[in-house]
Coordinates of C-alpha atoms in Angstrom, one line a residue:
M1 CA 70.5 -34.1 -14.5
E2 CA 73.8 -36.4 -14.8
A3 CA 75.2 -35.8 -18.2
W4 CA 75.1 -31.7 -17.2
T5 CA 76.6 -33.0 -13.5
R6 CA 79.7 -35.5 -15.8
D7 CA 80.0 -32.2 -18.3
A8 CA 80.2 -29.8 -15.5
A9 CA 82.7 -31.9 -13.2
L10 CA 84.9 -33.1 -16.1
A11 CA 85.5 -29.1 -16.9
L12 CA 86.4 -28.3 -13.6
T13 CA 88.8 -31.4 -13.4
A14 CA 90.6 -30.3 -16.3
V15 CA 90.6 -26.5 -14.8
S16 CA 92.2 -27.9 -11.5
T17 CA 95.0 -29.9 -12.8
A18 CA 95.6 -27.2 -14.9
L19 CA 95.5 -24.5 -11.9
A20 CA 97.8 -27.4 -10.0
L21 CA 100.0 -27.5 -13.3
A22 CA 100.5 -23.6 -13.4
A23 CA 101.3 -23.7 -9.7
C24 CA 104.3 -25.3 -10.5
G25 CA 105.5 -23.0 -13.3
Q26 CA 106.2 -19.5 -12.8
G27 CA 103.8 -16.8 -11.5
G28 CA 102.8 -13.5 -10.2
Q29 CA 104.0 -11.1 -12.5
S30 CA 101.8 -9.6 -14.6
P31 CA 102.3 -9.8 -18.8
S32 CA 102.1 -6.0 -18.8
G33 CA 105.3 -5.9 -16.9
G34 CA 106.7 -5.1 -13.4
G35 CA 106.5 -6.7 -10.2
N36 CA 103.0 -5.7 -9.0
A37 CA 100.9 -7.9 -7.7
P38 CA 98.1 -9.3 -10.7
E39 CA 94.9 -6.1 -11.3
I40 CA 91.4 -8.0 -13.5
G41 CA 89.3 -5.5 -14.8
L42 CA 85.8 -7.3 -15.2
L43 CA 83.3 -5.6 -17.1
L44 CA 79.7 -6.8 -17.0
P45 CA 77.0 -5.4 -19.6
D46 CA 73.8 -4.5 -17.5
A47 CA 71.9 -4.5 -14.1
T48 CA 68.9 -5.6 -16.1
T49 CA 69.8 -9.6 -15.5
A50 CA 70.0 -10.3 -12.2
R51 CA 72.9 -13.2 -13.0
W52 CA 75.1 -10.6 -13.7
E53 CA 75.3 -8.7 -10.2
T54 CA 74.5 -11.3 -8.3
Q55 CA 75.7 -14.7 -9.0
D56 CA 79.0 -14.4 -11.8
R57 CA 80.5 -11.2 -9.9
P58 CA 80.3 -12.8 -6.6
L59 CA 81.6 -16.4 -7.9
L60 CA 84.1 -15.4 -10.7
E61 CA 85.6 -12.3 -7.9
K62 CA 85.8 -15.6 -4.6
K63 CA 87.2 -17.6 -7.1
I64 CA 90.0 -14.8 -8.5
R65 CA 91.5 -14.3 -4.8
E66 CA 90.9 -17.8 -3.7
L67 CA 93.6 -18.5 -6.7
C68 CA 95.3 -15.8 -6.8
H69 CA 95.6 -13.7 -3.2
E70 CA 97.8 -10.8 -3.9
C71 CA 95.4 -10.2 -7.1
T72 CA 93.0 -7.3 -7.2
V73 CA 89.7 -7.0 -9.3
E74 CA 88.4 -3.8 -10.3
H75 CA 85.0 -4.5 -11.5
A76 CA 82.6 -2.5 -13.0
N77 CA 79.0 -2.3 -15.0
A78 CA 78.2 -0.8 -18.6
K79 CA 74.7 -0.9 -17.4
G80 CA 73.6 -1.8 -21.5
D81 CA 75.2 0.9 -22.6
V82 CA 77.8 0.1 -25.5
A83 CA 79.3 3.7 -25.3
V84 CA 80.0 3.1 -21.3
Q85 CA 81.1 -0.3 -21.8
Q86 CA 84.0 1.5 -24.6
E87 CA 85.2 4.0 -22.5
Q88 CA 85.6 0.9 -19.4
M89 CA 87.5 -1.2 -21.6
D90 CA 90.0 1.9 -22.5
S91 CA 90.1 3.1 -18.7
L92 CA 91.4 -0.9 -18.2
I93 CA 93.6 -0.7 -21.1
T94 CA 95.0 2.9 -19.5
K95 CA 95.5 1.2 -16.2
R96 CA 97.6 -1.5 -17.5
V97 CA 95.8 -4.1 -15.9
S98 CA 97.1 -7.7 -16.4
A99 CA 93.5 -8.9 -17.7
I100 CA 90.6 -8.2 -18.3
V101 CA 86.9 -10.8 -18.4
L102 CA 85.0 -9.4 -20.5
V103 CA 81.3 -10.2 -20.9
A104 CA 80.4 -7.5 -23.9
V105 CA 77.5 -5.3 -24.4
D106 CA 77.7 -5.9 -28.2
A107 CA 79.8 -8.2 -29.6
R108 CA 80.5 -6.3 -32.6
S109 CA 80.9 -3.1 -31.6
L110 CA 83.8 -4.2 -29.2
G111 CA 86.0 -5.9 -31.4
T112 CA 87.8 -2.8 -31.6
A113 CA 88.6 -2.2 -27.9
V114 CA 89.9 -6.1 -28.1
R115 CA 92.0 -5.5 -30.6
K116 CA 93.2 -2.7 -27.9
A117 CA 93.6 -5.0 -25.2
D118 CA 95.5 -7.1 -27.7
N119 CA 97.7 -4.6 -28.4
A120 CA 98.7 -3.4 -24.9
H121 CA 99.8 -7.0 -24.8
I122 CA 96.5 -6.7 -21.9
P123 CA 94.3 -10.9 -22.7
V124 CA 90.7 -10.5 -22.9
I125 CA 88.5 -13.7 -21.8
A126 CA 85.0 -13.3 -22.9
Y127 CA 82.9 -14.8 -20.6
D128 CA 79.0 -16.5 -21.1
R129 CA 79.2 -14.4 -24.5
L130 CA 81.8 -14.6 -27.2
A131 CA 83.1 -11.0 -27.9
E132 CA 84.7 -10.3 -31.2
G133 CA 88.3 -9.4 -31.5
P134 CA 91.7 -11.2 -30.4
I135 CA 90.3 -13.0 -27.2
S136 CA 92.9 -14.7 -25.6
G137 CA 90.2 -17.3 -24.2
Y138 CA 86.0 -18.1 -24.0
V139 CA 83.8 -19.4 -21.3
S140 CA 80.4 -20.0 -22.0
F141 CA 77.5 -22.7 -22.0
D142 CA 76.6 -24.3 -25.7
G143 CA 74.3 -21.5 -27.0
Q144 CA 72.5 -24.0 -29.4
E145 CA 71.2 -26.4 -27.0
V146 CA 70.5 -24.0 -25.0
G147 CA 67.8 -23.0 -27.9
R148 CA 66.9 -26.3 -28.9
L149 CA 66.5 -26.9 -25.1
Q150 CA 63.7 -24.6 -25.1
G151 CA 62.3 -25.2 -28.1
T152 CA 61.8 -29.0 -27.3
A153 CA 60.1 -28.0 -23.9
L154 CA 57.5 -26.2 -25.6
L155 CA 56.7 -28.3 -27.8
Q156 CA 56.2 -30.7 -25.0
A157 CA 54.5 -28.4 -22.9
M158 CA 51.5 -28.1 -25.9
G159 CA 50.9 -30.9 -26.3
T160 CA 49.0 -32.7 -29.7
R161 CA 46.8 -30.1 -31.5
G162 CA 44.2 -30.4 -33.8
H163 CA 46.2 -28.1 -36.0
T164 CA 50.0 -26.3 -36.0
P165 CA 50.4 -24.2 -33.0
Q166 CA 50.3 -21.0 -33.4
I167 CA 53.8 -19.5 -31.2
V168 CA 55.0 -16.0 -30.7
M169 CA 59.2 -16.1 -29.9
M170 CA 60.1 -13.2 -27.7
N171 CA 64.3 -13.3 -29.1
G172 CA 67.0 -11.5 -27.1
D173 CA 69.4 -8.8 -27.9
P174 CA 70.8 -10.0 -31.8
S175 CA 74.4 -7.9 -30.9
D176 CA 74.5 -10.6 -28.6
P177 CA 76.0 -13.2 -30.3
N178 CA 74.4 -15.7 -27.1
A179 CA 70.9 -14.6 -28.5
V180 CA 71.6 -15.7 -32.2
A181 CA 72.5 -19.3 -30.8
F182 CA 69.3 -19.3 -28.8
K183 CA 67.2 -18.8 -31.9
Q184 CA 68.9 -21.1 -34.1
G185 CA 69.3 -24.0 -31.6
A186 CA 65.0 -23.4 -30.8
L187 CA 64.5 -22.8 -34.5
S188 CA 66.0 -26.4 -35.4
V189 CA 63.3 -28.2 -32.9
L190 CA 60.3 -25.3 -33.8
S191 CA 60.6 -25.2 -37.9
G192 CA 58.0 -27.3 -39.3
K193 CA 55.9 -27.7 -36.3
V194 CA 54.7 -24.9 -35.0
R195 CA 53.6 -21.4 -37.2
I196 CA 54.8 -18.6 -36.3
G197 CA 52.4 -15.8 -35.4
E198 CA 55.1 -12.9 -34.7
S199 CA 58.5 -12.7 -33.6
Y200 CA 60.7 -10.0 -32.2
D201 CA 64.3 -9.3 -31.3
T202 CA 64.5 -7.4 -28.0
L203 CA 67.7 -4.8 -28.0
Q204 CA 69.4 -4.5 -24.4
W205 CA 67.2 -7.6 -23.4
R206 CA 64.8 -5.7 -21.7
A207 CA 61.7 -7.2 -19.9
E208 CA 59.8 -3.6 -20.5
T209 CA 60.5 -4.0 -23.9
A210 CA 59.4 -7.5 -23.8
N211 CA 55.9 -6.3 -22.3
T212 CA 55.0 -3.4 -25.3
N213 CA 55.5 -6.5 -27.9
M214 CA 53.4 -9.1 -26.6
S215 CA 51.0 -6.4 -26.3
G216 CA 51.4 -5.8 -29.7
A217 CA 51.1 -9.6 -30.9
I218 CA 48.1 -10.2 -28.8
S219 CA 46.2 -7.5 -30.9
A220 CA 48.0 -8.6 -34.3
L221 CA 47.0 -12.1 -33.5
G222 CA 43.8 -12.0 -30.5
V223 CA 43.9 -13.3 -27.2
D224 CA 42.3 -17.2 -28.1
H225 CA 45.3 -17.6 -31.3
I226 CA 48.8 -17.4 -28.8
D227 CA 49.7 -21.0 -28.2
G228 CA 53.3 -20.8 -26.9
V229 CA 55.6 -18.2 -26.1
Y230 CA 59.7 -18.9 -26.5
A231 CA 61.2 -16.3 -24.4
A232 CA 65.2 -16.3 -24.4
N233 CA 65.2 -15.5 -20.9
D234 CA 63.5 -15.2 -17.4
G235 CA 63.5 -11.5 -17.9
L236 CA 61.9 -11.2 -21.2
A237 CA 59.2 -14.5 -20.1
A238 CA 58.2 -11.6 -17.2
G239 CA 57.5 -9.2 -19.6
S240 CA 55.7 -11.5 -22.0
I241 CA 53.5 -13.0 -19.3
A242 CA 52.4 -9.6 -17.6
A243 CA 51.3 -8.6 -21.1
L244 CA 49.3 -12.0 -21.3
K245 CA 47.5 -11.2 -17.9
A246 CA 46.7 -8.0 -18.3
N247 CA 44.8 -9.1 -21.6
K248 CA 43.3 -11.2 -20.2
V249 CA 44.9 -14.0 -21.8
H250 CA 43.2 -17.7 -20.3
P251 CA 45.0 -20.1 -19.3
L252 CA 48.2 -18.4 -20.1
P253 CA 50.3 -20.5 -23.1
P254 CA 53.2 -22.5 -22.0
V255 CA 56.1 -19.7 -21.8
T256 CA 60.1 -20.5 -21.6
G257 CA 62.8 -19.3 -19.9
Q258 CA 66.7 -19.2 -19.1
D259 CA 68.8 -18.2 -16.4
A260 CA 66.7 -19.9 -13.2
E261 CA 65.9 -16.5 -11.8
L262 CA 64.4 -17.0 -8.3
A263 CA 61.1 -15.1 -10.0
A264 CA 61.0 -17.4 -12.6
V265 CA 60.8 -20.2 -11.1
R266 CA 58.4 -19.1 -8.2
R267 CA 56.4 -18.0 -11.9
I268 CA 57.2 -21.9 -12.6
I269 CA 55.8 -23.4 -9.5
A270 CA 52.3 -21.3 -9.4
G271 CA 52.2 -22.0 -13.9
D272 CA 52.5 -19.2 -15.1
Q273 CA 55.5 -19.8 -16.7
Y274 CA 56.5 -23.6 -18.2
M275 CA 60.0 -23.7 -18.2
T276 CA 63.6 -22.3 -17.4
V277 CA 67.3 -23.3 -18.6
Y278 CA 69.3 -23.7 -15.3
K279 CA 73.2 -22.7 -17.0
S280 CA 74.9 -23.5 -13.7
F281 CA 76.8 -20.2 -12.7
K282 CA 79.3 -21.7 -10.5
P283 CA 81.6 -23.8 -12.7
E284 CA 81.5 -20.9 -15.4
A285 CA 83.1 -18.4 -12.7
S286 CA 85.1 -21.2 -11.8
A287 CA 87.0 -21.2 -14.9
G288 CA 86.4 -18.0 -16.0
G289 CA 88.4 -16.9 -13.2
A290 CA 90.7 -19.8 -13.1
M291 CA 91.6 -18.3 -17.0
A292 CA 91.6 -14.8 -15.7
V293 CA 94.4 -15.9 -13.0
A294 CA 96.2 -18.0 -15.6
A295 CA 96.2 -14.8 -18.0
A296 CA 97.3 -12.3 -15.6
R297 CA 100.1 -13.7 -14.9
G298 CA 101.1 -14.6 -18.7
Q299 CA 100.2 -18.3 -18.9
S300 CA 98.7 -20.1 -21.2
L301 CA 95.5 -21.4 -21.3
A302 CA 95.0 -23.4 -23.4
R303 CA 95.3 -26.1 -21.2
F304 CA 91.9 -25.8 -19.7
A305 CA 90.5 -26.0 -22.6
T306 CA 87.5 -28.7 -22.8
G307 CA 86.6 -27.3 -26.3
K308 CA 87.8 -24.5 -29.1
V309 CA 85.7 -21.6 -30.7
T310 CA 86.4 -19.8 -33.7
P311 CA 85.8 -16.4 -33.6
R312 CA 85.2 -13.9 -36.6
D313 CA 88.5 -13.2 -37.7
G314 CA 89.2 -17.6 -38.1
R315 CA 91.3 -18.0 -35.1
T316 CA 90.6 -20.8 -33.1
V317 CA 90.5 -20.4 -28.9
P318 CA 90.8 -22.4 -26.7
A319 CA 87.3 -22.2 -24.5
V320 CA 85.7 -24.4 -21.6
L321 CA 81.8 -24.8 -22.7
L322 CA 78.9 -26.0 -20.2
T323 CA 75.6 -27.8 -20.9
P324 CA 72.8 -26.3 -19.7
V325 CA 69.7 -28.0 -17.9
S326 CA 66.0 -27.5 -18.4
V327 CA 63.7 -26.8 -15.8
T328 CA 60.2 -27.4 -15.4
A329 CA 57.9 -27.7 -11.9
A330 CA 58.8 -31.8 -12.4
N331 CA 62.5 -31.4 -11.8
V332 CA 63.1 -28.1 -9.4
E333 CA 63.7 -30.1 -6.5
D334 CA 66.6 -32.6 -8.4
T335 CA 68.1 -29.6 -9.4
L336 CA 68.0 -26.1 -8.4
V337 CA 67.1 -27.4 -5.3
K338 CA 69.3 -30.3 -5.3
E339 CA 72.7 -28.0 -6.1
G340 CA 71.6 -25.7 -3.4
V341 CA 71.2 -22.9 -5.8
Y342 CA 68.1 -21.9 -3.9
T343 CA 66.6 -23.8 -0.9
T344 CA 62.7 -24.7 -0.6
R345 CA 62.1 -21.7 1.8
Q346 CA 63.5 -19.6 -1.0
I347 CA 61.7 -20.6 -3.4
C348 CA 58.4 -21.7 -1.5
T349 CA 56.3 -18.2 -0.3
P350 CA 53.1 -18.5 1.4
Q351 CA 51.4 -17.8 -1.5
L352 CA 53.1 -21.0 -3.0
G353 CA 52.2 -23.2 -0.6
D354 CA 49.6 -25.4 -2.7
A355 CA 51.5 -25.7 -5.6
C356 CA 54.4 -26.1 -4.1
R357 CA 53.6 -29.3 -2.0
K358 CA 51.8 -30.4 -5.4
A359 CA 55.5 -30.0 -7.4
G360 CA 56.8 -32.5 -4.2
L361 CA 59.0 -29.2 -2.4
T362 CA 58.3 -29.7 1.2

């Protein structure tokens, strides 16, 4: 937790310093021309992952308005449809917005739209997912580290056995570069230490697809032959756990997750899910909002960078990369509660009273 706090503080300090410098320069003008107030597009990928609308959107909009009182934000959600998001990008380009914050449904497919924006002199900030094309900046967490945390936690939860443990891998959408990084990070820890009984890529990160796939894995492997489940995020964990319960798998094998959704935290306290990965949305949104405002004002983003990334086109792009944290029942209080993500009252429903007391949540 101390490492995450230090890294987040450094990232926020860099962003804050950059903003102070930017305030000394010329601002308030849109790079697309004219003296109108900057308009920033915010394009989210889906409504199936709770974080986008409940966490990232309000935090990004708040940060943008804090830094730029005259800025307006135009938000749209593609609801998992690549074609819809391409149309949303085209609409923002036609309106000549000042900058776009993009969480791509499909990084490769959106590359053409990103190039259109660049040709129209509209900077695109890739948020959380590294979109292809000439992006101007990138804000996210270390995806491979997320996978390493998940893989490490899964090994710890399964413990020492008289046989090589067999797991099911419920990976994310392969069109999402983050999902690829999560899988790579997890395999870097798990390879040679587990047997992968079944492995699935889950289009659009749908929990119902994970549910169906887990039922198939149980049929293929047998009720008693699944020692652990690598689920790339909390939605896939929920679908997997529901299938395990429906097929009367008992005791439940340890299941990983990501995003620290409230329902997942409750499952962790109840003992149904072993862990999740907490990615603090506040520093991510703060950096994303700051980059968007600077880009809308035609200012350099290099000063914000805590690192760099290299997309497929070989360019170097300034990036803010933050450090994720592994959360289990043992450290919910010291991470999520202490950071103000959730209160003990929010987590501890009446049904979880005993489990919460056992976890030290009172």
